[in-house]
Short mmCIF file of C-alpha atoms and ligand atoms in Angstrom, two decimals:
data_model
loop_
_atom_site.label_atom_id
_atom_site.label_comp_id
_atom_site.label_asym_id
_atom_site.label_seq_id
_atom_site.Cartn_x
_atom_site.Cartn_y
_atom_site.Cartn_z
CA UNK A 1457 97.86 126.31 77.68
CA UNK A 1458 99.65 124.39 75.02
CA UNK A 1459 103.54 124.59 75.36
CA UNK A 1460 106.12 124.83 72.96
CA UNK A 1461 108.50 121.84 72.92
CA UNK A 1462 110.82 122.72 69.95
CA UNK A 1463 113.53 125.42 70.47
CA UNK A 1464 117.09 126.02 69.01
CA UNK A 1465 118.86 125.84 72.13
CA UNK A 1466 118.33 123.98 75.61
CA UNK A 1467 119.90 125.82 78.79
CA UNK A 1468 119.77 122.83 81.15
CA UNK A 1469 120.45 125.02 84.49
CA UNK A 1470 118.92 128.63 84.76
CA UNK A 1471 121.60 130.04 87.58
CA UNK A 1472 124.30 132.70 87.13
CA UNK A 1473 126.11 130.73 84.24
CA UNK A 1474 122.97 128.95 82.70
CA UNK A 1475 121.12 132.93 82.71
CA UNK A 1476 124.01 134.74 81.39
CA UNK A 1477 124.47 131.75 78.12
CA UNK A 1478 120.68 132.82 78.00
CA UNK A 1479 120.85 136.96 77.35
CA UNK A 1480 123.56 136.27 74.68
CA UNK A 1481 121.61 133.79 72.95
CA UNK A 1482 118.16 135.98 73.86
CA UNK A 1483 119.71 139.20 71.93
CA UNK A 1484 121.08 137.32 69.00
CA UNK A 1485 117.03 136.30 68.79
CA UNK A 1486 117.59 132.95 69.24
CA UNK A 1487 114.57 130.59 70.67
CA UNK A 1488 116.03 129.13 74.08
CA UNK A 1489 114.39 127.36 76.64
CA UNK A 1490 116.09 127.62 80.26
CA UNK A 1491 115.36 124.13 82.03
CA UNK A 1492 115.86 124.87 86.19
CA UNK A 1493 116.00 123.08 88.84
CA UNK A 1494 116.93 125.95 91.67
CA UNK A 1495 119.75 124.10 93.52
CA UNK A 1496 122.29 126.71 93.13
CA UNK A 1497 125.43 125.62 95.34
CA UNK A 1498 125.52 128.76 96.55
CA UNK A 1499 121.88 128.65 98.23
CA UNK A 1500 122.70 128.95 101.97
CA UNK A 1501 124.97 131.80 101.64
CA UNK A 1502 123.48 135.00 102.94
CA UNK A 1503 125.86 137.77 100.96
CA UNK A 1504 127.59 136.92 97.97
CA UNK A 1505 130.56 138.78 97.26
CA UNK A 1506 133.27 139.47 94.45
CA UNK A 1507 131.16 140.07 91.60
CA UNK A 1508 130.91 143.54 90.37
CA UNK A 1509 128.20 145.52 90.86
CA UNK A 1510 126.59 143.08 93.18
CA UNK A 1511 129.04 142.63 96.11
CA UNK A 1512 127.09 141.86 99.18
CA UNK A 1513 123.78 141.18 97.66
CA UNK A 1514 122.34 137.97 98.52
CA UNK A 1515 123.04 134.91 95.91
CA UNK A 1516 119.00 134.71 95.41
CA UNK A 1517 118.57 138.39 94.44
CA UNK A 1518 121.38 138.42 92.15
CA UNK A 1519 120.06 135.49 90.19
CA UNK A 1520 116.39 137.15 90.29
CA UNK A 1521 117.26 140.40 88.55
CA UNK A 1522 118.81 138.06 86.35
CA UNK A 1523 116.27 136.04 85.47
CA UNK A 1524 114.16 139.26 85.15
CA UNK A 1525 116.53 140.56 82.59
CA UNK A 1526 116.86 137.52 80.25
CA UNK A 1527 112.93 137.21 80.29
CA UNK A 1528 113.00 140.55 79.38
CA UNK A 1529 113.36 138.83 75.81
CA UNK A 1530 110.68 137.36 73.80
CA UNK A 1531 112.49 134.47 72.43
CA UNK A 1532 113.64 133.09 76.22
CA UNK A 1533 111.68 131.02 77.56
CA UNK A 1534 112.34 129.73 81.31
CA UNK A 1535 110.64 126.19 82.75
CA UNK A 1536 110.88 125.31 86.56
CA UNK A 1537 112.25 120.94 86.25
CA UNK A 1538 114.91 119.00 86.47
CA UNK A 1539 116.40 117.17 83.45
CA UNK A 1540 116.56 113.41 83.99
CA UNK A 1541 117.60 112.52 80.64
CA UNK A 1542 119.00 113.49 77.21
CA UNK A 1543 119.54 111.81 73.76
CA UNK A 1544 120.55 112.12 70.60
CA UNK A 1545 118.21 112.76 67.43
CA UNK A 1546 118.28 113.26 63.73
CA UNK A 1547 118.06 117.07 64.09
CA UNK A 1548 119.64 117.40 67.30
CA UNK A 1549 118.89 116.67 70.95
CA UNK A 1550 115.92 115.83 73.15
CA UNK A 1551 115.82 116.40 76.99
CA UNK A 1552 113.08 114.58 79.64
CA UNK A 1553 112.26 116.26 82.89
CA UNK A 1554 111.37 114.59 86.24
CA UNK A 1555 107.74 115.73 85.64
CA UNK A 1556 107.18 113.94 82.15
CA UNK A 1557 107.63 116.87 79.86
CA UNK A 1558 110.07 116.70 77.01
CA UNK A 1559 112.24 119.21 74.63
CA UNK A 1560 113.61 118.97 71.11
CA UNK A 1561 116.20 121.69 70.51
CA UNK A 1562 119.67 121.87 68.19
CA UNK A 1563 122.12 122.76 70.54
CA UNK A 1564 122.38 121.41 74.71
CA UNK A 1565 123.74 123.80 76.89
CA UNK A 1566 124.79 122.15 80.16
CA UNK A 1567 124.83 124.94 83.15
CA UNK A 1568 123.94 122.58 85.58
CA UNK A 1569 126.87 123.21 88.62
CA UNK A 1570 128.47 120.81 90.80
CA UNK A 1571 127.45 119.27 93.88
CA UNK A 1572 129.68 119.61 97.24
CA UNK A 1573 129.59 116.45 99.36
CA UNK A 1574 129.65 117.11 103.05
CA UNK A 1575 131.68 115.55 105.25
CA UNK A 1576 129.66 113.56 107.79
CA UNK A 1577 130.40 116.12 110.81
CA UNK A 1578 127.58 117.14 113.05
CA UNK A 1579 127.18 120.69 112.17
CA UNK A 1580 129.12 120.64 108.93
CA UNK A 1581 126.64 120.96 106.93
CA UNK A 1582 124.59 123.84 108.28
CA UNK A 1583 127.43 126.29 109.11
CA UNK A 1584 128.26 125.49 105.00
CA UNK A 1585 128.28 128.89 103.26
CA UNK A 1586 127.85 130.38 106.43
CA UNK A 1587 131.48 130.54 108.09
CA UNK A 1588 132.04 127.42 107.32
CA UNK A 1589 133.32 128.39 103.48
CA UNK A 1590 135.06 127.24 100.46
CA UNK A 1591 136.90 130.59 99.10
CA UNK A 1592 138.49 133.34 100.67
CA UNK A 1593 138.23 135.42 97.52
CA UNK A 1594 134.35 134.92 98.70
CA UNK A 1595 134.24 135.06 102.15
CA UNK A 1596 137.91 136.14 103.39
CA UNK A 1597 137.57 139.89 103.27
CA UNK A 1598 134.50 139.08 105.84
CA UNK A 1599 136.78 136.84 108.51
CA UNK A 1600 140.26 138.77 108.00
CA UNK A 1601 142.39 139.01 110.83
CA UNK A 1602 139.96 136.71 112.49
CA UNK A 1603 140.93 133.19 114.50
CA UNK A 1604 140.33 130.92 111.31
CA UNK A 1605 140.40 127.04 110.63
CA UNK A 1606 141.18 124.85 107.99
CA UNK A 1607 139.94 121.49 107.33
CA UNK A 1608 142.26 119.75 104.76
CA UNK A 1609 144.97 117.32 104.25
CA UNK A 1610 148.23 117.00 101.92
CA UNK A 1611 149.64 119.01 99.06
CA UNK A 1612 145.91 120.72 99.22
CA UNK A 1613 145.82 121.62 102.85
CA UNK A 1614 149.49 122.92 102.42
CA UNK A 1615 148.28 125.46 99.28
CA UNK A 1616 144.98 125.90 101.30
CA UNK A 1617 147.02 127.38 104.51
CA UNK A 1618 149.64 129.44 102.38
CA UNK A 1619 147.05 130.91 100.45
CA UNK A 1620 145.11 132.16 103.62
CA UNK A 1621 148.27 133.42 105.35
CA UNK A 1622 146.84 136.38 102.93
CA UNK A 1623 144.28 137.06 104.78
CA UNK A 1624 144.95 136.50 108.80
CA UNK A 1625 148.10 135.24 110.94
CA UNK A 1626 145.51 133.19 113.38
CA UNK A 1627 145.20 129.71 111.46
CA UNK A 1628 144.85 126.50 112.50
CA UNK A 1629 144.72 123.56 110.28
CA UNK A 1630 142.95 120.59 111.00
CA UNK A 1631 143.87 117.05 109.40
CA UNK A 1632 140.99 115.16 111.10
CA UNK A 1633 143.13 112.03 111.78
CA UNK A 1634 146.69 111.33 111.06
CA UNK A 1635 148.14 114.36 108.92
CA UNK A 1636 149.49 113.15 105.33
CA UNK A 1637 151.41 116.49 105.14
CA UNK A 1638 155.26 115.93 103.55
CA UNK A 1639 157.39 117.04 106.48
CA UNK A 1640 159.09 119.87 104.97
CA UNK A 1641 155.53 120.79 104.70
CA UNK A 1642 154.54 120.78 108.12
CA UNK A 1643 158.30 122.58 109.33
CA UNK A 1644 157.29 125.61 106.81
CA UNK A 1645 153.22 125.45 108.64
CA UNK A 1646 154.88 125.59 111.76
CA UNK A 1647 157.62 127.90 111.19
CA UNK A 1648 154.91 130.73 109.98
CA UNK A 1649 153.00 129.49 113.71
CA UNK A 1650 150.05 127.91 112.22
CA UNK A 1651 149.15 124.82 114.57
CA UNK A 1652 147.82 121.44 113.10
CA UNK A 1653 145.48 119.38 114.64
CA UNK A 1654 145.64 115.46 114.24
CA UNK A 1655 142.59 114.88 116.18
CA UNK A 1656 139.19 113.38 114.41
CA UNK A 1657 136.80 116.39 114.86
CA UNK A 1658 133.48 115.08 116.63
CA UNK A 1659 131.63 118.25 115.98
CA UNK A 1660 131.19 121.73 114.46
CA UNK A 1661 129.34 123.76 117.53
CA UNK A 1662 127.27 127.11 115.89
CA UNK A 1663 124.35 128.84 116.35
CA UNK A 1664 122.06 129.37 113.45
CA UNK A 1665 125.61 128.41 110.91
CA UNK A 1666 127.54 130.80 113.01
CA UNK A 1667 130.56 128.92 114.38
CA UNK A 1668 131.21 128.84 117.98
CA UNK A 1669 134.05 126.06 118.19
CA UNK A 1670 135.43 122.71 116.54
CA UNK A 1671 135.19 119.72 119.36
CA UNK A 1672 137.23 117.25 119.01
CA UNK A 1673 136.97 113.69 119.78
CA UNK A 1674 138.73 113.59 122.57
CA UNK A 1675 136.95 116.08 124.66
CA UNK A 1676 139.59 119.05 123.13
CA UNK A 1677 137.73 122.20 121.90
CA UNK A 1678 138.83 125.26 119.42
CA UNK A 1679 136.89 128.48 119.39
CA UNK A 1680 137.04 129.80 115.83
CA UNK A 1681 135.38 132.55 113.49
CA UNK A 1682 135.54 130.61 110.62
CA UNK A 1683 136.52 127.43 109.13
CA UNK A 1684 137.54 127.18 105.58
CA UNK A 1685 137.34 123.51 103.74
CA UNK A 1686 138.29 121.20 100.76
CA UNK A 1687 135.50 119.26 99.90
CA UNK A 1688 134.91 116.97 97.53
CA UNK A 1689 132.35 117.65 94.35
CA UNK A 1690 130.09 115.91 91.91
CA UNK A 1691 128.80 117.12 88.75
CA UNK A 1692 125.25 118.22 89.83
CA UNK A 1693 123.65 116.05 87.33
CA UNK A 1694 124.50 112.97 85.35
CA UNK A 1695 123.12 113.57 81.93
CA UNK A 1696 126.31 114.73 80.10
CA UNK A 1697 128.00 111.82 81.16
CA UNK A 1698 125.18 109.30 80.26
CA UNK A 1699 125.40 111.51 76.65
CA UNK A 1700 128.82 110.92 76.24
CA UNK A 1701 130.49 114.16 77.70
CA UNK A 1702 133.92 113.39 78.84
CA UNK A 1703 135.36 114.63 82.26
CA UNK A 1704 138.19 116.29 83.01
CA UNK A 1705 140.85 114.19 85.60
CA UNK A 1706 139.47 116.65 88.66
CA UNK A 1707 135.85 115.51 87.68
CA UNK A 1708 134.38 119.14 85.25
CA UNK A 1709 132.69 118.59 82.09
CA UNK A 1710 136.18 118.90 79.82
CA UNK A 1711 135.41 122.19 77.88
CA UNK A 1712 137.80 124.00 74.60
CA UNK A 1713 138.80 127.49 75.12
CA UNK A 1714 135.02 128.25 73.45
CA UNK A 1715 132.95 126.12 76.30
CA UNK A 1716 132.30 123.41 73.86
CA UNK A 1717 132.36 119.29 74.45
CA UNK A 1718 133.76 116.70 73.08
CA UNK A 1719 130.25 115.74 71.75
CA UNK A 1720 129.32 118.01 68.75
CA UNK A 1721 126.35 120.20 69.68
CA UNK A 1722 127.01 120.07 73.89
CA UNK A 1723 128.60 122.84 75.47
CA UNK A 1724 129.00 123.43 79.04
CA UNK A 1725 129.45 126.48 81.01
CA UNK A 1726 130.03 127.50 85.09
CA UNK A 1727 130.74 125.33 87.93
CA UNK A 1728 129.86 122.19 86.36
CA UNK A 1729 132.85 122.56 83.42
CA UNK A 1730 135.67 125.31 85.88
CA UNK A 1731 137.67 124.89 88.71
CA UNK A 1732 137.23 128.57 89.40
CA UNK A 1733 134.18 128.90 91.02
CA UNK A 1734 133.08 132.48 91.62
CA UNK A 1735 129.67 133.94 89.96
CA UNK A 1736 132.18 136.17 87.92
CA UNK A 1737 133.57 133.04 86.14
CA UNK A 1738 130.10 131.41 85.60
CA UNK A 1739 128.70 134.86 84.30
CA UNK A 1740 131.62 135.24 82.14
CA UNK A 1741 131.69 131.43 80.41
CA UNK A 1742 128.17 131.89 79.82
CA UNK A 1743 128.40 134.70 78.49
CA UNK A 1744 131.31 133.18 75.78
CA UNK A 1745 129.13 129.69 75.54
CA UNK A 1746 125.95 131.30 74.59
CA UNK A 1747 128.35 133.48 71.89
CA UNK A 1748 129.59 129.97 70.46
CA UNK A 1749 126.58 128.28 70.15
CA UNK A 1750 125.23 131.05 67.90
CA UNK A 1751 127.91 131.23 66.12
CA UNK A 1752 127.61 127.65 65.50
CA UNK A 1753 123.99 128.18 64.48
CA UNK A 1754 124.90 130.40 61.99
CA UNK A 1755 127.90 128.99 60.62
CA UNK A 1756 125.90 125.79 60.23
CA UNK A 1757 122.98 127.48 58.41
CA UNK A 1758 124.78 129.80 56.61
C1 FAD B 3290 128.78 127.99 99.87
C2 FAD B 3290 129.22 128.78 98.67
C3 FAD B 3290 129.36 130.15 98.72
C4 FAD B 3290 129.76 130.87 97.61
N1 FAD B 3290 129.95 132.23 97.70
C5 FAD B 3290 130.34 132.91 96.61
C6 FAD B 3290 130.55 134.33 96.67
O1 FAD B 3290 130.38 134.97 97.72
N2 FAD B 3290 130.96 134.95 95.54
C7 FAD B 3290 131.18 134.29 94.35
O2 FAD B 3290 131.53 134.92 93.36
N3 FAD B 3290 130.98 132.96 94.28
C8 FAD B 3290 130.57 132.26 95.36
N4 FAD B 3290 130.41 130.91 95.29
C9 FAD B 3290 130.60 130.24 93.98
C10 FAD B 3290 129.35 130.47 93.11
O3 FAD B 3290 128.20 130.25 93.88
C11 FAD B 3290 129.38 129.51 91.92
O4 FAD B 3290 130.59 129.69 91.21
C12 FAD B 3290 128.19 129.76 91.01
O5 FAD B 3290 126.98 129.56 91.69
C13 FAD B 3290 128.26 128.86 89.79
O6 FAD B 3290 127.17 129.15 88.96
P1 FAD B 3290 126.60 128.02 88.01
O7 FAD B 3290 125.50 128.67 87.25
O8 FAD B 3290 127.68 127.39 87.25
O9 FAD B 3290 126.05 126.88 88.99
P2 FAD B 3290 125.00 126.97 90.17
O10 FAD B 3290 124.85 128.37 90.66
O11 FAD B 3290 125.36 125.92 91.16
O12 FAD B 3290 123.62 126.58 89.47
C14 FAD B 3290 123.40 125.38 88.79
C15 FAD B 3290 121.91 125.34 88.48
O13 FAD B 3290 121.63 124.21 87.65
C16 FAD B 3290 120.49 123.55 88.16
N5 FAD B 3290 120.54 122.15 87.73
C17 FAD B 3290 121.46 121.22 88.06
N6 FAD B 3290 121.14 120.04 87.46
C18 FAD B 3290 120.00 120.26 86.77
C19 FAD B 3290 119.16 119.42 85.97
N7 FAD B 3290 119.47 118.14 85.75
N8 FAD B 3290 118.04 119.96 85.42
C20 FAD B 3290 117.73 121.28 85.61
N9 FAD B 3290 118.49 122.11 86.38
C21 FAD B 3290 119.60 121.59 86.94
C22 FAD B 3290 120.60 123.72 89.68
O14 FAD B 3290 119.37 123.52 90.32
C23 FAD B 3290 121.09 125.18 89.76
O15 FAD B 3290 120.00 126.08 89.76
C24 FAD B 3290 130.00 130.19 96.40
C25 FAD B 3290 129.86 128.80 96.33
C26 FAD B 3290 129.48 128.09 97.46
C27 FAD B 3290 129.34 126.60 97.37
#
């Protein structure tokens, strides 16, 4: 079957932000193609939480009933691939995909998410999403009360540790080697009894992502429910950079008030261009990006 390769507007990432960009621009009849590669960074988690009317579902069947929705209209079209590359043309923009196929369209759309970068701890990784999480607005309700770990350093391990005093009294924090906490700092941590731990962590003990205890490399071991970290991110792919998008100083696509880029015709939406990462947030700037492009459209043929 012969496919279509010209559209007015290129969703490059069909998740929560990338689909809800898509209904806006899918009732205001505009010809989108969605362009997914289904790595959402929330893939491991078994209940999402914190987003209306879906609390508790799992991340995969929210984004299914919302890719059934948006294909619900005629004009969206939705293509499994990962964009490799993107340039500029006379008329607008064309996109490549790692399996050769390529797309003309007006307007880019960049949905695309952010990567997290694990730490190199033995059993980091697959407790991720799990209990060991990112967000207590997320995951906190779950683990309340509970004995709870942090793993975090400085000003952010500080804010990390105040914030969750929220949510139970049983923290420990743990700097994994020598804690750059200011020492007024540590006085107010230890003042409200939350311990820190100096100690390189060897290992992250669970069973099937469920955490047992943090071992330590010196033999030391801390039974915990849940472990709560700042990690570091990457932008999930490298095309808006190699078309010129500029980044903000924390490392998001760098976004107006109306989710559009410093390059004229790119917006970006979700994770990828927000420090507030919750599905709300990515539904909700998709939901204003896929608004602005139209408008754009319109305005520009108008
Ligand atoms: C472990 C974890 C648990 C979370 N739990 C919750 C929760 O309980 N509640 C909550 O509200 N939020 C939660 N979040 C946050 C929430 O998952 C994110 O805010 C949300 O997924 C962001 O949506 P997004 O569409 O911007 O990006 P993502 O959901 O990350 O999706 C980005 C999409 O773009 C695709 N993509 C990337 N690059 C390309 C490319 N080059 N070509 C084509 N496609 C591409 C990816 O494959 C992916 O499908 C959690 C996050 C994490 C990491």
């Amino acid at each position: 079957m012969e496919i279509n390769t010209e559209f007015e507007v290129i969703i490059i990432g069909g998740s929560y932000s990338g689909l809800s960009a898509a209904m806006a621009l899918g009732r205001s009849i505009r010809k989108v193609l969605v362009i997914d590669s289904g790595k959402p960074c929330n893939i491991q988690t078994p209940d999402s939480h914190n987003f209306l009317t879906q609390d508790g579902k799992r991340p995969v069947e929210i984004s299914e009933i919302a890719r059934q929705q948006v294909l619900a209209y005629e004009t969206v079209t939705l293509r499994k691939g990962r964009v490799t590359n993107g340039t500029k043309t006379k008329q607008g923009f064309e996109v490549g995909t790692d399996v050769g196929e390529s797309f003309k369209a007006k307007k880019l759309l960049f949905a695309t998410g952010v990567k997290d970068v694990m730490p190199k701890i033995e059993g980091f990784a697959e407790c991720w999403g799990i209990s060991v999480i990112h967000c207590p607005y997320c995951h906190g309700y779950e683990v309340k009360n509970e004995k709870t770990g942090m793993l975090a350093n400085g000003d952010l391990a500080y804010d990390l540790a105040k914030l969750l005093t929220n949510w139970t009294g049983d923290l420990t924090l743990f700097t994994n080697g020598v804690s750059s906490l200011k020492p007024e700092q540590k006085n107010q941590l230890q003042e409200r009894s939350i311990a820190i731990v100096e100690k390189e962590i060897k290992e992250i003990a669970h069973t099937d992502g469920q955490l047992r205890h943090v071992a330590c490399n010196d033999g030391s071991i801390f039974p915990l429910t849940a472990l709560y970290a700042r990690i570091p991110f990457e932008q999930h792919s490298n095309v808006p950079q190699a078309l010129g998008v500029e980044l903000t100083e924390l490392g998001h696509l760098k976004v107006d008030p109306f989710q559009k880029t410093n390059i004229p015709g790119i917006y970006a939406c979700g994770d990828s261009a927000s420090m507030m990462r919750s599905v709300a947030n990515a539904v909700a700037s998709g939901n204003l990006a896929g608004a602005m492009v139209n408008k754009e459209l319109i305005d520009e043929a108008f």
